[in-house]
Short mmCIF file of C-alpha atoms in Angstrom, two decimals:
data_model
loop_
_atom_site.label_atom_id
_atom_site.label_comp_id
_atom_site.label_asym_id
_atom_site.label_seq_id
_atom_site.Cartn_x
_atom_site.Cartn_y
_atom_site.Cartn_z
CA MET V 1 0.00 0.00 0.00
CA ASN V 2 1.35 3.48 -0.90
CA ASP V 3 2.38 5.24 2.32
CA TRP V 4 2.16 8.63 0.51
CA ALA V 5 -1.51 8.18 -0.31
CA PRO V 6 -3.95 10.42 1.58
CA LEU V 7 -4.92 9.05 5.00
CA GLY V 8 -8.62 8.94 4.13
CA LYS V 9 -7.94 6.91 0.99
CA ARG V 10 -5.75 4.42 2.87
CA ARG V 11 -8.46 3.88 5.46
CA LEU V 12 -11.08 3.48 2.75
CA ASP V 13 -8.90 0.84 1.09
CA VAL V 14 -8.68 -1.01 4.41
CA LEU V 15 -12.46 -1.00 4.79
CA ARG V 16 -12.87 -2.31 1.25
CA ASN V 17 -10.55 -5.23 2.01
CA VAL V 18 -12.25 -6.27 5.26
CA ASP V 19 -13.38 -9.91 5.27
CA GLY V 20 -17.15 -9.54 4.94
CA TRP V 21 -17.88 -13.19 5.72
CA LEU V 22 -16.07 -12.99 9.04
CA VAL V 23 -17.96 -9.80 9.90
CA LEU V 24 -21.24 -11.50 8.98
CA ALA V 25 -20.47 -14.58 11.12
CA THR V 26 -19.46 -12.40 14.08
CA VAL V 27 -22.65 -10.32 13.87
CA ALA V 28 -24.74 -13.50 13.56
CA ALA V 29 -23.14 -14.94 16.70
CA CYS V 30 -23.83 -11.72 18.62
CA LEU V 31 -27.48 -11.73 17.45
CA CYS V 32 -27.88 -15.35 18.59
CA GLY V 33 -26.54 -14.30 21.96
CA LEU V 34 -29.02 -11.42 22.23
CA VAL V 35 -31.95 -13.70 21.36
CA PHE V 36 -31.13 -16.36 23.96
CA ILE V 37 -30.01 -13.94 26.65
CA GLY V 38 -33.43 -12.34 26.26
CA SER V 39 -35.09 -15.74 26.43
CA ALA V 40 -33.10 -16.73 29.52
CA THR V 41 -33.90 -13.55 31.45
CA SER V 42 -37.37 -12.52 30.25
CA ASP V 43 -39.14 -14.02 33.30
CA ASP V 44 -36.48 -13.03 35.83
CA ALA V 45 -36.92 -9.57 37.33
CA LEU V 46 -33.38 -9.57 38.72
CA PHE V 47 -31.69 -10.16 35.35
CA ALA V 48 -34.31 -8.73 32.97
CA GLY V 49 -31.99 -5.93 31.84
CA GLN V 50 -29.22 -8.20 30.61
CA GLN V 51 -30.41 -8.27 26.99
CA SER V 52 -30.38 -4.48 26.66
CA ARG V 53 -27.01 -4.23 28.41
CA GLN V 54 -25.57 -6.89 26.10
CA ALA V 55 -26.84 -4.92 23.10
CA LEU V 56 -25.12 -1.83 24.50
CA PHE V 57 -21.88 -3.78 24.98
CA ALA V 58 -22.12 -5.04 21.40
CA ALA V 59 -22.61 -1.51 20.09
CA CYS V 60 -19.65 -0.28 22.14
CA GLY V 61 -17.53 -3.19 20.92
CA ILE V 62 -18.35 -2.45 17.29
CA GLY V 63 -17.61 1.24 17.80
CA LEU V 64 -14.30 0.59 19.51
CA GLY V 65 -13.55 -2.01 16.86
CA PHE V 66 -13.28 0.75 14.24
CA PHE V 67 -10.50 2.38 16.27
CA VAL V 68 -8.71 -0.99 16.26
CA LEU V 69 -9.41 -1.66 12.58
CA LEU V 70 -8.29 1.59 10.94
CA PRO V 71 -4.75 2.29 12.30
CA HIS V 72 -1.99 -0.02 11.08
CA TYR V 73 -1.71 -3.06 13.31
CA VAL V 74 2.02 -2.54 13.76
CA HIS V 75 1.01 -0.11 16.51
CA TRP V 76 -0.46 -3.07 18.40
CA LEU V 77 2.87 -4.89 18.03
CA ARG V 78 4.67 -1.94 19.58
CA ALA V 79 2.15 -1.70 22.41
CA SER V 80 1.89 -5.44 23.08
CA TRP V 81 4.13 -5.50 26.17
CA VAL V 82 2.58 -2.36 27.62
CA LEU V 83 -0.86 -4.00 27.33
CA TYR V 84 0.48 -7.23 28.83
CA ALA V 85 1.98 -5.36 31.81
CA ALA V 86 -1.27 -3.42 32.32
CA VAL V 87 -3.30 -6.64 32.38
CA VAL V 88 -0.93 -8.35 34.83
CA LEU V 89 -1.12 -5.32 37.14
CA ALA V 90 -4.92 -5.38 36.89
CA LEU V 91 -4.96 -9.07 37.82
CA LEU V 92 -2.57 -8.45 40.73
CA GLY V 93 -4.87 -5.73 42.06
CA LEU V 94 -8.02 -7.87 42.15
CA PRO V 95 -7.47 -9.32 45.68
CA PHE V 96 -7.09 -5.80 47.07
CA PHE V 97 -9.57 -3.67 45.12
CA ALA V 98 -12.22 -6.01 43.68
CA PRO V 99 -15.39 -6.84 45.62
CA GLU V 100 -16.07 -10.48 46.46
CA ILE V 101 -18.94 -11.87 44.38
CA ASN V 102 -20.00 -15.51 44.79
CA GLY V 103 -16.76 -16.28 46.60
CA ALA V 104 -14.50 -14.86 43.86
CA ARG V 105 -12.75 -11.57 43.13
CA ARG V 106 -12.85 -11.26 39.34
CA TRP V 107 -14.39 -7.87 38.58
CA TYR V 108 -13.51 -4.23 39.17
CA ALA V 109 -16.78 -2.52 40.02
CA PHE V 110 -17.54 0.93 38.60
CA PRO V 111 -20.78 2.93 38.67
CA GLY V 112 -23.13 1.16 36.26
CA PHE V 113 -20.69 -1.49 34.99
CA SER V 114 -17.82 -3.79 35.92
CA ILE V 115 -14.67 -4.98 34.15
CA GLN V 116 -13.25 -8.51 34.24
CA PRO V 117 -9.50 -8.31 33.51
CA SER V 118 -9.16 -12.04 32.78
CA GLU V 119 -11.08 -11.61 29.50
CA PHE V 120 -8.71 -8.90 28.27
CA ALA V 121 -5.75 -10.96 29.53
CA LYS V 122 -6.45 -13.47 26.75
CA LEU V 123 -5.98 -10.81 24.08
CA ALA V 124 -2.92 -9.39 25.84
CA VAL V 125 -1.31 -12.85 26.01
CA VAL V 126 -2.00 -13.42 22.29
CA LEU V 127 -0.29 -10.13 21.43
CA ALA V 128 2.68 -10.81 23.72
CA LEU V 129 3.17 -14.34 22.37
CA ALA V 130 2.90 -13.13 18.77
CA SER V 131 5.54 -10.51 19.53
CA LEU V 132 7.85 -13.16 21.01
CA LEU V 133 7.31 -15.91 18.44
CA ARG V 134 7.36 -13.75 15.31
CA PHE V 135 11.03 -14.65 14.81
CA GLN V 136 11.18 -18.18 13.47
CA SER V 137 14.73 -18.82 14.72
CA ARG V 138 13.61 -18.05 18.28
CA ALA V 139 10.54 -20.29 18.07
CA ARG V 140 12.70 -23.30 17.19
CA THR V 141 14.77 -23.22 20.39
CA PHE V 142 13.80 -24.51 23.82
CA ASP V 143 14.65 -21.13 25.32
CA GLY V 144 12.31 -19.59 22.78
CA LEU V 145 9.53 -21.85 24.08
CA LEU V 146 10.37 -21.48 27.77
CA VAL V 147 9.91 -17.71 27.72
CA PRO V 148 6.45 -17.91 26.06
CA MET V 149 5.46 -20.51 28.67
CA VAL V 150 6.38 -18.11 31.47
CA VAL V 151 4.58 -15.25 29.71
CA THR V 152 1.44 -17.41 29.52
CA ALA V 153 1.74 -18.90 32.99
CA VAL V 154 1.87 -15.58 34.88
CA PRO V 155 -1.65 -14.35 33.96
CA ALA V 156 -3.01 -17.93 33.90
CA LEU V 157 -1.96 -18.53 37.52
CA LEU V 158 -3.27 -15.13 38.59
CA VAL V 159 -6.63 -15.96 36.97
CA LEU V 160 -6.63 -19.36 38.66
CA ARG V 161 -6.19 -17.68 42.05
CA GLN V 162 -9.35 -15.56 41.64
CA PRO V 163 -10.56 -18.41 41.38
CA ASP V 164 -11.47 -18.90 37.69
CA LEU V 165 -10.38 -22.34 36.53
CA GLY V 166 -12.16 -22.18 33.17
CA SER V 167 -10.50 -18.99 31.95
CA ALA V 168 -7.11 -20.18 33.22
CA LEU V 169 -7.36 -23.37 31.15
CA VAL V 170 -7.97 -21.42 27.92
CA PHE V 171 -4.43 -20.05 27.95
CA GLY V 172 -2.91 -23.52 27.39
CA PRO V 173 -4.43 -24.30 23.96
CA VAL V 174 -3.67 -20.73 22.84
CA LEU V 175 0.00 -21.22 23.71
CA LEU V 176 0.18 -24.60 21.95
CA ALA V 177 -1.56 -23.34 18.80
CA MET V 178 0.70 -20.31 18.52
CA CYS V 179 3.87 -22.32 19.16
CA TYR V 180 2.84 -24.79 16.47
CA ALA V 181 2.05 -22.00 14.01
CA ALA V 182 5.39 -20.37 14.79
CA GLY V 183 7.18 -23.53 13.65
CA ALA V 184 8.17 -25.01 16.99
CA PRO V 185 9.47 -28.61 16.65
CA LEU V 186 7.39 -31.54 17.85
CA ARG V 187 9.67 -32.20 20.81
CA GLY V 188 9.19 -28.59 21.88
CA ILE V 189 5.40 -28.91 21.69
CA LEU V 190 5.55 -32.15 23.71
CA ALA V 191 7.77 -30.44 26.29
CA VAL V 192 5.19 -27.65 26.64
CA VAL V 193 2.43 -30.24 27.10
CA GLY V 194 4.46 -32.16 29.68
CA ILE V 195 5.35 -29.09 31.73
CA GLY V 196 1.73 -27.92 31.51
CA ALA V 197 0.54 -31.29 32.84
CA VAL V 198 2.91 -31.05 35.80
CA VAL V 199 1.74 -27.48 36.53
CA PHE V 200 -1.89 -28.64 36.41
CA VAL V 201 -1.25 -31.47 38.88
CA VAL V 202 0.49 -29.09 41.28
CA ALA V 203 -2.30 -26.55 40.85
CA TYR V 204 -4.93 -29.22 41.55
CA PHE V 205 -3.50 -29.90 45.01
CA GLU V 206 -2.18 -26.45 45.89
CA LEU V 207 -4.32 -23.83 44.12
CA LEU V 208 -7.78 -25.29 43.51
CA HIS V 209 -10.46 -24.61 46.09
CA ASP V 210 -12.44 -27.38 47.73
CA TYR V 211 -15.55 -26.69 45.66
CA GLN V 212 -13.52 -26.94 42.43
CA ARG V 213 -12.11 -30.32 43.42
CA GLU V 214 -15.65 -31.35 44.39
CA ARG V 215 -16.88 -30.48 40.89
CA ILE V 216 -14.21 -32.69 39.37
CA ALA V 217 -15.07 -35.54 41.78
CA VAL V 218 -18.80 -35.29 40.96
CA TRP V 219 -18.03 -35.24 37.23
CA LEU V 220 -15.99 -38.44 37.58
CA GLN V 221 -18.73 -39.98 39.69
CA HIS V 222 -21.57 -39.22 37.27
CA TRP V 223 -20.16 -41.60 34.65
CA THR V 224 -21.04 -44.48 36.98
CA TRP V 225 -24.71 -43.51 37.29
CA ASN V 226 -27.33 -45.64 35.57
CA GLU V 227 -31.02 -46.49 35.84
CA HIS V 228 -30.31 -48.73 38.84
CA ASN V 229 -28.52 -46.24 41.11
CA LEU V 230 -29.76 -42.87 39.81
CA HIS V 231 -32.63 -42.72 42.31
CA THR V 232 -30.65 -43.82 45.36
CA TYR V 233 -30.34 -41.45 48.30
CA GLU V 234 -26.60 -40.92 47.78
CA VAL V 235 -26.94 -39.89 44.13
CA GLN V 236 -29.96 -37.68 44.81
CA GLU V 237 -28.01 -35.84 47.50
CA VAL V 238 -25.26 -35.15 44.98
CA LEU V 239 -27.82 -33.89 42.46
CA ARG V 240 -29.21 -31.50 45.04
CA GLY V 241 -25.73 -30.23 45.83
CA ALA V 242 -22.59 -30.03 43.70
CA GLY V 243 -24.21 -31.80 40.74
CA PHE V 244 -27.31 -29.57 40.54
CA GLN V 245 -26.21 -27.14 37.82
CA PRO V 246 -24.66 -29.60 35.37
CA TRP V 247 -27.53 -32.06 35.90
CA GLN V 248 -30.15 -29.39 35.14
CA ALA V 249 -28.17 -28.36 32.05
CA LEU V 250 -28.06 -31.98 30.91
CA ILE V 251 -31.84 -32.28 31.37
CA ALA V 252 -32.35 -29.10 29.35
CA MET V 253 -30.09 -30.30 26.52
CA GLY V 254 -31.78 -33.71 26.39
CA SER V 255 -35.35 -32.45 26.58
CA GLY V 256 -34.93 -30.22 23.54
CA GLY V 257 -34.96 -33.15 21.15
CA LEU V 258 -34.64 -32.44 17.44
CA LEU V 259 -36.32 -29.02 17.19
CA GLY V 260 -36.71 -27.88 20.81
CA HIS V 261 -39.63 -26.47 22.78
CA GLY V 262 -39.52 -23.06 21.12
CA ILE V 263 -37.79 -19.82 22.09
CA GLY V 264 -38.90 -18.79 25.57
CA LEU V 265 -40.75 -22.06 26.19
CA GLY V 266 -38.04 -24.32 27.62
CA PRO V 267 -39.18 -25.69 31.02
CA GLN V 268 -35.73 -25.65 32.67
CA ASN V 269 -35.26 -22.08 31.53
CA ARG V 270 -38.77 -20.72 32.04
CA TYR V 271 -39.32 -22.21 35.50
CA ASP V 272 -35.87 -21.23 36.80
CA PHE V 273 -34.41 -24.71 37.28
CA LEU V 274 -31.19 -23.83 35.45
CA PRO V 275 -28.95 -21.31 37.26
CA TYR V 276 -26.69 -18.83 35.43
CA ARG V 277 -28.40 -19.75 32.19
CA SER V 278 -27.59 -16.50 30.38
CA GLU V 279 -23.87 -16.83 31.11
CA ASP V 280 -22.33 -20.20 31.98
CA TYR V 281 -25.13 -22.35 30.49
CA VAL V 282 -26.51 -20.37 27.58
CA PHE V 283 -25.87 -23.29 25.19
CA ALA V 284 -28.10 -25.47 27.37
CA VAL V 285 -30.90 -22.92 26.79
CA ILE V 286 -30.17 -23.09 23.06
CA GLY V 287 -30.39 -26.90 23.12
CA GLU V 288 -33.64 -26.86 25.09
CA GLU V 289 -35.43 -24.25 23.00
CA ILE V 290 -34.30 -24.89 19.41
CA GLY V 291 -33.11 -28.47 19.75
CA TRP V 292 -30.36 -30.44 18.08
CA VAL V 293 -30.84 -28.69 14.73
CA GLY V 294 -30.59 -25.27 16.35
CA CYS V 295 -27.45 -26.30 18.25
CA LEU V 296 -25.83 -27.30 14.98
CA CYS V 297 -26.72 -23.92 13.47
CA VAL V 298 -25.25 -21.95 16.38
CA LEU V 299 -22.16 -24.16 16.45
CA GLY V 300 -21.85 -23.63 12.70
CA ILE V 301 -21.86 -19.86 13.18
CA VAL V 302 -19.20 -19.96 15.91
CA THR V 303 -17.18 -22.44 13.84
CA ALA V 304 -17.41 -20.04 10.89
CA VAL V 305 -15.86 -17.32 13.07
CA ALA V 306 -12.96 -19.55 14.17
CA ALA V 307 -12.50 -21.02 10.68
CA GLY V 308 -12.52 -17.53 9.17
CA LEU V 309 -9.74 -16.49 11.53
CA PHE V 310 -7.67 -19.58 10.70
CA ALA V 311 -8.23 -18.97 6.97
CA MET V 312 -7.09 -15.38 7.44
CA ALA V 313 -3.95 -16.62 9.19
CA MET V 314 -3.16 -18.79 6.19
CA ARG V 315 -3.46 -15.81 3.83
CA VAL V 316 -1.30 -13.45 5.91
CA ARG V 317 2.43 -13.66 5.19
CA GLU V 318 3.69 -11.38 7.96
CA ARG V 319 4.40 -13.53 11.02
CA PHE V 320 3.13 -11.28 13.81
CA GLY V 321 -0.23 -10.85 12.09
CA ARG V 322 -0.48 -14.54 11.30
CA LEU V 323 0.22 -15.55 14.89
CA VAL V 324 -2.34 -13.08 16.25
CA CYS V 325 -5.02 -14.59 13.98
CA VAL V 326 -4.07 -18.11 15.10
CA GLY V 327 -4.13 -17.13 18.77
CA VAL V 328 -7.53 -15.43 18.57
CA ALA V 329 -8.98 -18.37 16.63
CA ALA V 330 -7.63 -20.84 19.21
CA TRP V 331 -9.03 -18.73 22.04
CA ILE V 332 -12.54 -18.40 20.60
CA GLY V 333 -12.68 -21.98 19.32
CA THR V 334 -11.34 -23.58 22.51
CA GLN V 335 -13.53 -21.54 24.84
CA SER V 336 -16.63 -22.27 22.75
CA LEU V 337 -15.93 -26.01 22.76
CA CYS V 338 -15.33 -25.97 26.53
CA HIS V 339 -18.62 -24.15 27.10
CA VAL V 340 -20.53 -26.68 24.98
CA ALA V 341 -18.78 -29.58 26.72
CA VAL V 342 -19.71 -28.17 30.15
CA CYS V 343 -23.37 -27.88 29.12
CA GLY V 344 -23.29 -31.54 28.05
CA TRP V 345 -21.37 -32.49 31.25
CA LEU V 346 -18.58 -33.94 29.13
CA VAL V 347 -16.10 -32.01 31.28
CA PRO V 348 -16.38 -30.65 34.85
CA ALA V 349 -18.32 -27.43 35.36
CA THR V 350 -15.97 -24.46 34.90
CA GLY V 351 -18.18 -21.38 34.60
CA LEU V 352 -16.82 -20.44 31.18
CA PRO V 353 -18.90 -18.15 28.92
CA MET V 354 -19.40 -18.84 25.22
CA PRO V 355 -17.61 -16.07 23.29
CA LEU V 356 -19.96 -13.63 21.49
CA VAL V 357 -23.03 -15.56 22.71
CA SER V 358 -23.03 -15.64 26.53
CA TYR V 359 -23.90 -12.56 28.57
CA GLY V 360 -20.90 -10.59 29.76
CA GLY V 361 -19.64 -7.17 28.77
CA SER V 362 -15.93 -7.87 29.24
CA SER V 363 -16.12 -11.17 27.37
CA LEU V 364 -17.98 -9.60 24.45
CA LEU V 365 -15.79 -6.51 24.25
CA ALA V 366 -12.56 -8.53 24.38
CA ALA V 367 -13.74 -10.90 21.64
CA LEU V 368 -14.96 -8.08 19.37
CA LEU V 369 -11.72 -6.12 19.78
CA ALA V 370 -9.68 -9.24 19.03
CA ILE V 371 -11.70 -9.97 15.88
CA ALA V 372 -11.41 -6.31 14.81
CA LEU V 373 -7.62 -6.58 15.13
CA CYS V 374 -7.65 -9.72 12.98
CA LEU V 375 -9.81 -7.94 10.38
CA ASN V 376 -7.22 -5.15 10.41
CA ILE V 377 -4.47 -7.70 9.77
CA GLY V 378 -6.39 -9.48 7.01
CA ALA V 379 -7.29 -6.25 5.23
CA ARG V 380 -3.64 -5.33 4.65
CA ARG V 381 -1.24 -6.98 2.23
CA GLU V 382 2.18 -6.27 3.63
CA PRO V 383 5.18 -6.79 1.29
CA ILE V 384 7.40 -9.13 3.33
CA LEU V 385 10.98 -9.64 2.23
CA ALA V 386 12.46 -11.00 5.46
CA ALA V 387 11.28 -14.39 6.70
CA ASP V 388 10.67 -13.07 10.20
CA GLY V 389 8.47 -10.11 9.32
CA PHE V 390 8.65 -6.98 11.46
CA ARG V 391 11.93 -6.50 13.28
#
């Protein structure tokens, strides 16, 4: 692109080159979220305003997205470590300045809204890792993998201490995907997996709270339930306690059948059997109200977003931009799959929102800003002569 061209013309050229299909898939996912957040909260006076607030967050995210889309994304490369440091400081401040909500300190409360730093930490980690791994020679050394592991582990452990196990687990697949895309050798990837497994075992005994370990124990136990022991006193006590939420989500998913009960007509949703249904279990509401076919449609939309980001990464030659697209795609894809798996009780309950669909201003804003940055990257065709891109 001609650097001497007028600024307005350069920005217009960027807008012309924006991936329209990715924009369409992102907007469709946000609209699905608005529909089912409204359905999940329409009969609940306490949460009835969530749909309008989510619409406001979406509008703010789209507006802020233009400020991310129009300037050259090299500015984000230069600011990557500043953003990373800001996020780490925000996570460090949570135990001192954040109010305790449901036994966790995850949000900074402001008049009329709150901010969850862990959501923006995912984008900051993607930018920091892309900045580190953009040099291929560095990515192929063990030292070049050890530093990205430390960069990822610092915010992940801080998020785990909130406690927020689900968000902490998302950082691992993002690291692996970006290391693989950077050209790390197989032995390096296996080393990352091995060290991550050791860290998880240590965290299980030292960092997880009792209720988190109880969720894992109940999840392991539920695979042994059958028609003979399901109605015993012991199992029923579990279903009234630690197993209540995932069991109600499983009932909702199963009762939807092929086409569902209809939007706003799901019994688990309408009669308030399913807790946190606009956030942690929104996909269970989708399964109950529009059935198996509707679940496939929503999954198809979210898959289109992730696939569009991966396709963009394949088209981009500059390494920093390519790695950012891979990291954002891994983040959105992994978190969406984890959310769906939790709703089907295929994995322990983690309290992880579905990107672009679940209620949550920080989650929605972080995802929209990340996608806007990827659209910025995909809309530019940088002439790359060096193998390592920006230096």
